[in-house]
Tab-separated table of C-alpha atoms in Angstrom:
chain	number	residue	atom	x	y	z
E	1	MET	CA	0.000	0.000	0.000
E	2	LYS	CA	1.394	3.432	-0.997
E	3	LYS	CA	2.391	5.808	1.801
E	4	GLY	CA	1.867	8.766	-0.502
E	5	ASN	CA	2.929	12.338	0.191
E	6	SER	CA	1.346	13.935	3.255
E	7	LYS	CA	2.674	17.383	2.262
E	8	ALA	CA	0.261	17.320	-0.683
E	9	LEU	CA	-2.605	17.738	1.822
E	10	LEU	CA	-1.366	21.255	2.705
E	11	PRO	CA	-4.059	23.047	0.588
E	12	ILE	CA	-6.829	21.390	2.641
E	13	LEU	CA	-5.063	22.406	5.858
E	14	VAL	CA	-4.700	25.989	4.598
E	15	PHE	CA	-8.413	26.158	3.778
E	16	LEU	CA	-9.454	24.739	7.163
E	17	VAL	CA	-7.149	27.066	9.115
E	18	LEU	CA	-8.376	30.118	7.209
E	19	TYR	CA	-12.066	29.249	7.255
E	20	LEU	CA	-12.291	27.831	10.770
E	21	GLY	CA	-9.878	30.395	12.240
E	22	LEU	CA	-11.669	33.403	10.732
E	23	GLY	CA	-15.031	31.873	11.623
E	24	ILE	CA	-14.090	31.571	15.302
E	25	LEU	CA	-12.633	35.108	15.255
E	26	PHE	CA	-15.753	36.651	13.691
E	27	GLU	CA	-18.358	34.606	15.583
E	28	TYR	CA	-16.950	34.363	19.116
E	29	ILE	CA	-14.336	37.112	19.507
E	30	LEU	CA	-15.628	39.985	17.366
E	31	ARG	CA	-19.252	38.862	17.998
E	32	ILE	CA	-20.300	39.394	14.377
E	33	PRO	CA	-23.795	37.895	13.779
E	34	MET	CA	-23.541	34.707	11.703
E	35	GLY	CA	-19.769	35.209	11.658
E	36	PHE	CA	-19.002	32.005	9.772
E	37	TYR	CA	-21.220	33.127	6.914
E	38	ASN	CA	-19.422	36.455	6.545
E	39	ILE	CA	-16.335	34.608	5.305
E	40	PRO	CA	-16.159	34.378	1.479
E	41	ILE	CA	-15.719	30.624	1.111
E	42	VAL	CA	-14.906	30.958	-2.598
E	43	VAL	CA	-11.960	33.226	-1.739
E	44	THR	CA	-10.596	30.793	0.868
E	45	PHE	CA	-10.795	27.956	-1.658
E	46	LEU	CA	-9.007	30.125	-4.245
E	47	ILE	CA	-6.177	30.667	-1.749
E	48	ALA	CA	-6.040	26.898	-1.141
E	49	LEU	CA	-5.897	26.344	-4.927
E	50	LEU	CA	-3.012	28.816	-5.197
E	51	VAL	CA	-1.120	26.860	-2.526
E	52	ALA	CA	-1.757	23.630	-4.473
E	53	CYS	CA	-0.432	25.251	-7.669
E	54	LEU	CA	2.758	26.379	-5.898
E	55	GLN	CA	3.481	22.820	-4.749
E	56	ASN	CA	5.296	20.157	-6.777
E	57	PRO	CA	7.673	22.315	-8.886
E	58	GLY	CA	8.477	19.189	-10.919
E	59	ARG	CA	5.309	19.804	-12.927
E	60	SER	CA	4.908	22.846	-15.158
E	61	PHE	CA	1.969	25.211	-14.708
E	62	ASP	CA	0.508	24.038	-18.028
E	63	GLU	CA	0.555	20.448	-16.764
E	64	LYS	CA	-1.201	21.555	-13.584
E	65	LEU	CA	-3.840	23.399	-15.631
E	66	ALA	CA	-4.443	20.221	-17.619
E	67	LEU	CA	-4.882	18.236	-14.381
E	68	MET	CA	-7.313	20.825	-13.012
E	69	GLY	CA	-9.253	20.894	-16.269
E	70	ALA	CA	-9.604	17.103	-16.236
E	71	GLY	CA	-10.870	17.226	-12.643
E	72	ILE	CA	-13.406	19.982	-13.327
E	73	GLY	CA	-14.537	18.375	-16.605
E	74	ASP	CA	-15.417	15.053	-14.973
E	75	LYS	CA	-18.908	13.917	-16.020
E	76	ASN	CA	-20.124	13.719	-12.401
E	77	ILE	CA	-19.002	17.294	-11.665
E	78	VAL	CA	-20.703	18.683	-14.793
E	79	THR	CA	-23.898	16.782	-13.974
E	80	MET	CA	-23.795	18.050	-10.385
E	81	ILE	CA	-23.484	21.677	-11.505
E	82	LEU	CA	-26.384	21.426	-13.986
E	83	ILE	CA	-28.634	19.834	-11.339
E	84	PHE	CA	-27.678	22.552	-8.841
E	85	LEU	CA	-28.826	25.233	-11.300
E	86	GLU	CA	-32.085	23.474	-12.181
E	87	ALA	CA	-32.875	22.849	-8.501
E	88	GLY	CA	-32.310	26.552	-7.811
E	89	MET	CA	-34.782	27.464	-10.573
E	90	PHE	CA	-37.393	25.104	-9.105
E	91	VAL	CA	-37.148	26.643	-5.632
E	92	GLY	CA	-37.319	30.115	-7.214
E	93	VAL	CA	-40.528	29.222	-9.044
E	94	VAL	CA	-42.496	27.594	-6.210
E	95	GLY	CA	-41.434	30.197	-3.639
E	96	ARG	CA	-42.446	30.685	-0.023
E	97	SER	CA	-46.255	30.559	-0.217
E	98	SER	CA	-46.344	26.923	-1.374
E	99	ALA	CA	-44.469	25.688	1.680
E	100	GLU	CA	-46.646	27.766	4.011
E	101	SER	CA	-49.751	26.273	2.388
E	102	VAL	CA	-48.521	22.768	3.249
E	103	ALA	CA	-48.009	23.763	6.894
E	104	TYR	CA	-51.255	25.638	7.490
E	105	PHE	CA	-53.375	23.082	5.639
E	106	THR	CA	-52.024	20.280	7.843
E	107	LEU	CA	-52.404	22.311	11.044
E	108	SER	CA	-56.022	23.098	10.131
E	109	ILE	CA	-57.128	19.455	9.994
E	110	ILE	CA	-55.218	18.095	13.044
E	111	PRO	CA	-56.205	18.611	16.739
E	112	ALA	CA	-54.121	21.204	18.615
E	113	LYS	CA	-52.430	18.656	20.895
E	114	TYR	CA	-50.726	17.173	17.813
E	115	ALA	CA	-49.499	20.553	16.495
E	116	VAL	CA	-45.783	19.914	17.196
E	117	ALA	CA	-45.980	16.459	15.635
E	118	VAL	CA	-47.583	18.139	12.609
E	119	LEU	CA	-44.689	20.627	12.491
E	120	PHE	CA	-42.231	17.733	12.310
E	121	VAL	CA	-44.133	15.910	9.555
E	122	VAL	CA	-44.598	19.121	7.569
E	123	ALA	CA	-40.904	20.017	7.937
E	124	CYS	CA	-39.989	16.532	6.703
E	125	PHE	CA	-42.251	16.895	3.666
E	126	VAL	CA	-41.311	20.488	2.802
E	127	SER	CA	-37.558	19.906	3.127
E	128	THR	CA	-37.776	16.719	1.043
E	129	ALA	CA	-39.774	18.533	-1.631
E	130	MET	CA	-37.716	21.758	-1.595
E	131	GLY	CA	-34.320	20.133	-1.065
E	132	THR	CA	-33.128	22.766	1.419
E	133	SER	CA	-32.968	22.595	5.200
E	134	VAL	CA	-32.144	26.299	5.605
E	135	GLY	CA	-35.062	27.271	3.359
E	136	THR	CA	-37.406	25.002	5.321
E	137	ILE	CA	-36.278	26.450	8.648
E	138	THR	CA	-36.647	29.995	7.311
E	139	LEU	CA	-40.216	29.262	6.187
E	140	LEU	CA	-41.409	27.213	9.147
E	141	THR	CA	-39.748	28.880	12.154
E	142	PRO	CA	-42.313	31.739	12.136
E	143	ILE	CA	-45.055	29.078	12.039
E	144	ALA	CA	-43.325	27.194	14.875
E	145	ALA	CA	-43.191	30.415	16.905
E	146	ALA	CA	-46.903	31.015	16.219
E	147	VAL	CA	-47.705	27.457	17.381
E	148	ALA	CA	-45.690	27.948	20.577
E	149	ASP	CA	-47.232	31.347	21.279
E	150	ALA	CA	-50.836	30.292	20.641
E	151	SER	CA	-50.866	26.749	22.024
E	152	GLY	CA	-48.578	26.669	25.054
E	153	PHE	CA	-45.886	24.364	23.651
E	154	SER	CA	-42.310	25.430	24.460
E	155	LEU	CA	-40.588	27.483	21.746
E	156	PRO	CA	-37.313	25.476	21.863
E	157	LEU	CA	-39.325	22.275	21.359
E	158	CYS	CA	-41.119	23.733	18.326
E	159	ILE	CA	-37.910	25.105	16.774
E	160	GLY	CA	-35.931	21.914	17.490
E	161	THR	CA	-38.753	19.922	15.872
E	162	VAL	CA	-38.646	22.057	12.705
E	163	MET	CA	-34.844	21.757	12.552
E	164	GLY	CA	-35.062	17.966	12.875
E	165	GLY	CA	-37.631	17.685	10.096
E	166	ALA	CA	-35.560	20.021	7.926
E	167	MET	CA	-32.501	17.768	8.265
E	168	PHE	CA	-34.637	14.723	7.368
E	169	GLY	CA	-35.401	16.209	3.945
E	170	ASP	CA	-31.897	17.624	3.522
E	171	ASN	CA	-30.655	14.049	3.839
E	172	LEU	CA	-33.249	12.351	1.606
E	173	SER	CA	-34.421	14.881	-0.993
E	174	PHE	CA	-33.606	14.194	-4.641
E	175	ILE	CA	-32.915	17.888	-5.245
E	176	SER	CA	-30.942	18.572	-2.058
E	177	ASP	CA	-27.411	19.926	-2.603
E	178	THR	CA	-26.087	17.139	-0.389
E	179	THR	CA	-27.841	14.350	-2.319
E	180	ILE	CA	-26.707	15.773	-5.656
E	181	ALA	CA	-23.125	16.143	-4.410
E	182	ALA	CA	-22.967	12.676	-2.805
E	183	CYS	CA	-24.573	10.762	-5.699
E	184	ASN	CA	-22.660	12.456	-8.485
E	185	GLY	CA	-19.426	12.367	-6.512
E	186	GLN	CA	-19.755	8.609	-6.084
E	187	GLY	CA	-21.354	7.897	-9.463
E	188	CYS	CA	-24.489	6.223	-8.133
E	189	GLU	CA	-28.178	6.559	-8.977
E	190	MET	CA	-30.229	8.837	-6.725
E	191	LYS	CA	-32.956	6.221	-6.340
E	192	ASP	CA	-30.378	3.670	-5.080
E	193	LYS	CA	-28.957	6.145	-2.584
E	194	PHE	CA	-32.509	7.044	-1.473
E	195	ARG	CA	-33.390	3.410	-0.781
E	196	GLU	CA	-30.150	2.923	1.149
E	197	ASN	CA	-30.681	6.160	3.051
E	198	PHE	CA	-34.357	5.603	3.806
E	199	GLY	CA	-33.538	2.567	5.948
E	200	ILE	CA	-31.420	4.811	8.187
E	201	ALA	CA	-33.540	7.962	8.235
E	202	PHE	CA	-37.058	6.537	8.534
E	203	PRO	CA	-36.563	4.661	11.866
E	204	ALA	CA	-34.923	7.784	13.349
E	205	ALA	CA	-37.882	9.892	12.157
E	206	VAL	CA	-40.444	7.453	13.600
E	207	VAL	CA	-38.778	7.409	17.039
E	208	THR	CA	-38.505	11.219	16.904
E	209	LEU	CA	-42.244	11.463	16.182
E	210	ILE	CA	-43.014	9.158	19.113
E	211	LEU	CA	-40.896	11.284	21.482
E	212	ILE	CA	-42.635	14.452	20.275
E	213	LEU	CA	-46.078	12.884	20.805
E	214	VAL	CA	-45.160	11.762	24.337
E	215	LEU	CA	-44.038	15.301	25.215
E	216	SER	CA	-47.072	16.852	23.489
E	217	LEU	CA	-49.672	14.749	25.298
E	218	ASN	CA	-48.262	15.901	28.651
E	219	THR	CA	-48.427	19.604	27.768
E	220	PRO	CA	-51.461	21.736	28.729
E	221	LEU	CA	-52.755	23.618	25.678
E	222	ALA	CA	-54.408	26.956	25.053
E	223	SER	CA	-55.555	27.081	21.390
E	224	SER	CA	-54.631	26.053	17.841
E	225	VAL	CA	-53.142	28.001	14.922
E	226	VAL	CA	-55.312	28.731	11.858
E	227	ARG	CA	-54.208	30.666	8.751
E	228	GLU	CA	-55.266	30.865	5.087
E	229	TYR	CA	-53.656	28.509	2.574
E	230	ASN	CA	-53.827	27.624	-1.133
E	231	LEU	CA	-53.655	23.862	-1.539
E	232	ILE	CA	-53.129	23.855	-5.315
E	233	GLN	CA	-49.656	25.344	-4.803
E	234	VAL	CA	-48.542	22.067	-3.180
E	235	ILE	CA	-48.801	20.178	-6.519
E	236	PRO	CA	-45.241	20.940	-7.833
E	237	TYR	CA	-43.726	19.590	-4.600
E	238	VAL	CA	-45.777	16.399	-4.845
E	239	LEU	CA	-44.768	15.875	-8.489
E	240	VAL	CA	-41.065	16.249	-7.685
E	241	LEU	CA	-41.370	13.929	-4.695
E	242	ILE	CA	-43.237	11.196	-6.595
E	243	GLY	CA	-40.992	11.491	-9.668
E	244	GLY	CA	-37.842	11.213	-7.580
E	245	ILE	CA	-39.041	8.157	-5.661
E	246	ALA	CA	-40.164	6.527	-8.927
E	247	GLY	CA	-36.609	6.839	-10.247
E	248	ILE	CA	-37.384	9.196	-13.146
E	249	ASN	CA	-34.346	11.124	-14.430
E	250	VAL	CA	-33.742	14.054	-12.073
E	251	PHE	CA	-33.537	16.560	-14.937
E	252	ILE	CA	-37.018	15.548	-16.130
E	253	VAL	CA	-38.394	15.576	-12.572
E	254	LEU	CA	-37.124	19.094	-11.925
E	255	LEU	CA	-38.331	20.301	-15.310
E	256	ALA	CA	-41.828	18.967	-14.522
E	257	GLY	CA	-41.719	20.773	-11.176
E	258	ILE	CA	-40.630	24.042	-12.785
E	259	VAL	CA	-43.268	23.908	-15.542
E	260	SER	CA	-46.132	22.889	-13.230
E	261	GLY	CA	-45.066	25.473	-10.645
E	262	ALA	CA	-44.915	28.237	-13.263
E	263	ILE	CA	-48.370	27.350	-14.660
E	264	ILE	CA	-49.954	27.243	-11.179
E	265	MET	CA	-48.317	30.476	-10.002
E	266	LEU	CA	-49.453	32.324	-13.138
E	267	ALA	CA	-52.941	30.789	-13.214
E	268	THR	CA	-53.646	31.600	-9.546
E	269	GLY	CA	-52.305	35.147	-9.889
E	270	ALA	CA	-49.633	34.505	-7.266
E	271	THR	CA	-47.027	36.154	-9.496
E	272	ALA	CA	-46.619	37.974	-12.812
E	273	VAL	CA	-44.644	36.636	-15.782
E	274	THR	CA	-41.782	39.096	-15.315
E	275	ALA	CA	-41.592	38.396	-11.588
E	276	LEU	CA	-41.637	34.643	-12.268
E	277	LEU	CA	-38.715	34.901	-14.698
E	278	GLY	CA	-36.874	37.022	-12.165
E	279	SER	CA	-37.486	34.415	-9.464
E	280	MET	CA	-36.151	31.656	-11.728
E	281	GLY	CA	-33.025	33.688	-12.379
E	282	SER	CA	-32.580	34.488	-8.695
E	283	GLY	CA	-33.011	30.827	-7.793
E	284	ALA	CA	-30.333	29.730	-10.269
E	285	ALA	CA	-28.040	32.591	-9.166
E	286	GLY	CA	-28.489	31.457	-5.568
E	287	MET	CA	-26.555	28.319	-6.499
E	288	PHE	CA	-23.508	30.326	-7.636
E	289	GLU	CA	-21.450	29.817	-4.491
E	290	THR	CA	-22.198	26.095	-4.276
E	291	THR	CA	-21.319	25.679	-7.958
E	292	MET	CA	-18.039	27.579	-7.616
E	293	VAL	CA	-17.106	25.523	-4.555
E	294	ALA	CA	-17.691	22.310	-6.543
E	295	ILE	CA	-15.460	23.609	-9.369
E	296	LEU	CA	-12.640	24.806	-7.086
E	297	VAL	CA	-12.648	21.687	-4.915
E	298	SER	CA	-12.507	19.509	-8.047
E	299	ALA	CA	-9.439	21.417	-9.250
E	300	ILE	CA	-7.717	21.245	-5.860
E	301	CYS	CA	-8.443	17.527	-5.439
E	302	ALA	CA	-7.098	16.762	-8.922
E	303	LEU	CA	-3.743	18.288	-7.930
E	304	ILE	CA	-3.718	16.665	-4.483
E	305	ARG	CA	-4.420	13.239	-6.016
E	306	ASP	CA	-1.607	13.680	-8.546
E	307	TYR	CA	0.828	14.758	-5.825
E	308	GLY	CA	0.055	11.658	-3.708
E	309	GLY	CA	-2.008	13.352	-1.006
E	310	PHE	CA	-4.930	10.940	-1.177
E	311	ASP	CA	-2.578	7.962	-0.956
E	312	ALA	CA	-1.141	9.431	2.263
E	313	LEU	CA	-4.580	10.038	3.776
E	314	LEU	CA	-5.793	6.557	2.840
E	315	TYR	CA	-2.645	5.018	4.310
E	316	TRP	CA	-3.373	6.755	7.628
E	317	ILE	CA	-7.062	5.810	7.584
E	318	ARG	CA	-6.269	2.166	6.826
E	319	SER	CA	-3.875	2.073	9.785
E	320	VAL	CA	-6.609	3.330	12.155
E	321	PHE	CA	-9.862	1.850	10.797
E	322	LYS	CA	-9.819	-1.871	10.069
E	323	GLY	CA	-12.205	-3.882	7.901
E	324	ASN	CA	-15.330	-2.953	5.975
E	325	LYS	CA	-17.301	-1.661	8.977
E	326	GLY	CA	-14.326	0.301	10.281
E	327	GLY	CA	-13.989	1.863	6.827
E	328	GLN	CA	-17.635	2.950	6.890
E	329	LEU	CA	-17.189	4.560	10.304
E	330	GLY	CA	-13.985	6.249	9.141
E	331	MET	CA	-15.814	7.583	6.105
E	332	GLY	CA	-18.583	9.014	8.299
E	333	LEU	CA	-16.141	10.633	10.712
E	334	LEU	CA	-14.138	12.058	7.798
E	335	VAL	CA	-17.108	13.962	6.352
E	336	GLY	CA	-18.248	14.864	9.887
E	337	ALA	CA	-14.877	16.437	10.668
E	338	MET	CA	-14.992	18.424	7.447
E	339	ASP	CA	-18.513	19.598	8.272
E	340	ILE	CA	-17.425	20.769	11.724
E	341	ALA	CA	-14.579	22.671	10.074
E	342	THR	CA	-16.621	24.250	7.260
E	343	ALA	CA	-20.111	24.493	8.853
E	344	ASN	CA	-21.517	23.501	5.452
E	345	ASN	CA	-22.582	19.922	4.777
E	346	THR	CA	-22.555	20.302	0.981
E	347	VAL	CA	-18.993	21.640	1.010
E	348	ALA	CA	-18.002	18.850	3.411
E	349	ILE	CA	-19.348	16.210	1.007
E	350	VAL	CA	-17.702	17.802	-2.042
E	351	MET	CA	-14.370	17.841	-0.172
E	352	ALA	CA	-14.752	14.277	1.120
E	353	ASN	CA	-16.034	12.791	-2.165
E	354	PRO	CA	-12.734	11.911	-3.886
E	355	ILE	CA	-11.207	10.526	-0.668
E	356	ALA	CA	-14.377	8.543	0.080
E	357	ALA	CA	-14.339	7.088	-3.449
E	358	GLU	CA	-10.815	5.799	-2.860
E	359	MET	CA	-11.861	4.424	0.537
E	360	ALA	CA	-14.912	2.707	-0.978
E	361	GLU	CA	-12.725	0.856	-3.438
E	362	SER	CA	-10.146	0.010	-0.799
E	363	TYR	CA	-12.655	-1.227	1.818
E	364	GLY	CA	-15.125	-2.831	-0.599
E	365	ILE	CA	-18.000	-0.440	0.175
E	366	SER	CA	-20.701	-0.015	-2.490
E	367	ARG	CA	-21.210	3.354	-4.173
E	368	ARG	CA	-24.781	3.704	-2.951
E	369	LYS	CA	-23.734	3.022	0.638
E	370	THR	CA	-20.815	5.459	0.352
E	371	ALA	CA	-23.130	8.221	-0.916
E	372	SER	CA	-25.617	7.409	1.851
E	373	LEU	CA	-22.979	7.551	4.599
E	374	LEU	CA	-21.517	10.837	3.361
E	375	ASP	CA	-24.924	12.506	3.218
E	376	THR	CA	-26.160	11.076	6.524
E	377	PHE	CA	-23.123	11.848	8.679
E	378	SER	CA	-22.790	15.351	7.210
E	379	CYS	CA	-26.453	16.013	8.082
E	380	VAL	CA	-25.983	14.663	11.625
E	381	PHE	CA	-23.169	17.097	12.370
E	382	GLN	CA	-24.697	20.011	10.438
E	383	GLY	CA	-27.936	19.587	12.378
E	384	ILE	CA	-26.309	20.068	15.788
E	385	ILE	CA	-23.343	22.448	15.436
E	386	PRO	CA	-24.254	25.774	17.109
E	387	TYR	CA	-22.615	27.860	14.370
E	388	GLY	CA	-24.291	26.077	11.438
E	389	ALA	CA	-26.614	28.012	9.134
E	390	GLN	CA	-29.585	25.927	10.302
E	391	MET	CA	-29.208	26.883	13.970
E	392	LEU	CA	-28.298	30.508	13.245
E	393	VAL	CA	-31.235	31.013	10.861
E	394	ALA	CA	-33.686	29.450	13.331
E	395	ILE	CA	-32.510	31.689	16.177
E	396	SER	CA	-32.457	34.791	13.937
E	397	ALA	CA	-36.001	34.128	12.675
E	398	ALA	CA	-37.318	33.689	16.236
E	399	THR	CA	-35.473	36.797	17.445
E	400	ALA	CA	-36.897	38.875	14.572
E	401	LEU	CA	-40.378	37.929	15.796
E	402	GLY	CA	-39.596	39.139	19.327
E	403	PHE	CA	-38.816	35.761	20.947
E	404	GLU	CA	-35.658	35.026	22.943
E	405	VAL	CA	-34.071	31.606	22.406
E	406	SER	CA	-30.487	30.285	22.289
E	407	ALA	CA	-28.750	27.262	20.804
E	408	PHE	CA	-28.403	25.820	24.317
E	409	ASP	CA	-32.183	26.007	24.754
E	410	ILE	CA	-32.711	24.128	21.480
E	411	PHE	CA	-30.023	21.423	21.896
E	412	PRO	CA	-32.124	19.125	24.164
E	413	TYR	CA	-34.894	19.033	21.521
E	414	LEU	CA	-32.786	18.100	18.483
E	415	PHE	CA	-34.116	14.567	18.686
E	416	TYR	CA	-33.813	13.693	15.020
E	417	PRO	CA	-30.070	14.419	14.450
E	418	TYR	CA	-29.166	12.479	17.623
E	419	LEU	CA	-31.320	9.524	16.639
E	420	LEU	CA	-30.023	9.658	13.058
E	421	LEU	CA	-26.510	9.145	14.442
E	422	VAL	CA	-27.681	6.154	16.498
E	423	SER	CA	-29.495	4.728	13.476
E	424	SER	CA	-26.377	5.222	11.320
E	425	LEU	CA	-24.192	3.284	13.761
E	426	ILE	CA	-26.751	0.459	13.879
E	427	PHE	CA	-26.824	0.527	10.073
E	428	ILE	CA	-23.021	0.174	9.932
E	429	PHE	CA	-22.324	-2.394	12.645
E	430	ILE	CA	-25.478	-4.519	12.853
E	431	ILE	CA	-27.472	-4.484	9.614
E	432	PRO	CA	-25.790	-6.300	6.698
E	433	GLU	CA	-25.482	-4.499	3.349
E	434	ARG	CA	-28.254	-5.104	0.819
E	435	LYS	CA	-27.344	-6.817	-2.412
E	436	LYS	CA	-28.459	-5.340	-5.754
């Protein structure tokens, strides 16, 4: 087994030191709100790429450009970028009102004592349909605050419930950045990864729902929450969800969602043609940073692989984690560590992808299981770190409405991420891998 060249991993170290160091400085020393998200991640990756280019003087700059071009031009990377853009257009078309309609419709037909359980189910559905945990939390936190204020349920419980449901969809959705990154990075079908992932996520979601119901039935209630909704706006979400589960090509599924969403929004008078086109453009533009990260990381990883950096990392991993199950755990901890460092589960997966692919081949782990582990462990860590976008957005949304809540108040109610970790470990060490 090759020992490789550990010095080739310097660009990753430079990125982590810059991003994590500046994040800690901004967030905890300078007390800048959402400090980690004030750091231009594209710039830090460009600096890391510069460091990679300065290494290995034995290769000319033209040779390095050719290596970077080959890495960026990989079929999986191109596919990932195109899906990112189409997913952004879909979210831009369906907008905020569709997700709110799902929530208020469900709350209107369920007794008040089940309101928090409804929040969890709705968050699961909306995040799976929209493919974004942050977007789900942004939309549903005001509803969660309204439920807490009107019914008597605790605000941290309601917010923690929404965050848990949001991470469920982030992990499973066919149009989630994390799913797209994991599947295309490992070269597996989304439907195969979904089936592998569902066996981990669904039991964790069921136990979470049971815990929420137990807490809810012991809480004295005041009243329920009732708002107006437009049920027809839910149709694009349902189409995307059904198409994805059925295994239809993701490009066709997203196109159907965009077309149906546009027709419904125009027919119901929810938006004008010019505004709709603007929303589609804004949605695609919203994927710019994620797309640039995918391109830059591909270029950096191409150089690191050529220099022997991945061989060095795999040599170290093989010396610590033994056997197939140990390899799966090592893979999960690898992407988890990168998520802790970057506070972005999509970036963590993109960074871990090439290393995980090498590990999968070395340990005999299937592509679908590799994609599932990367997505699941990244969502576990992203769902609980106090400086992640999910937690910061939830707290900011509640604060904007006049409520006081902190990450430490919410931590005890993040049932789903904790149970997802337990389910993942059971999945690795107890349940045998499915055969095709």
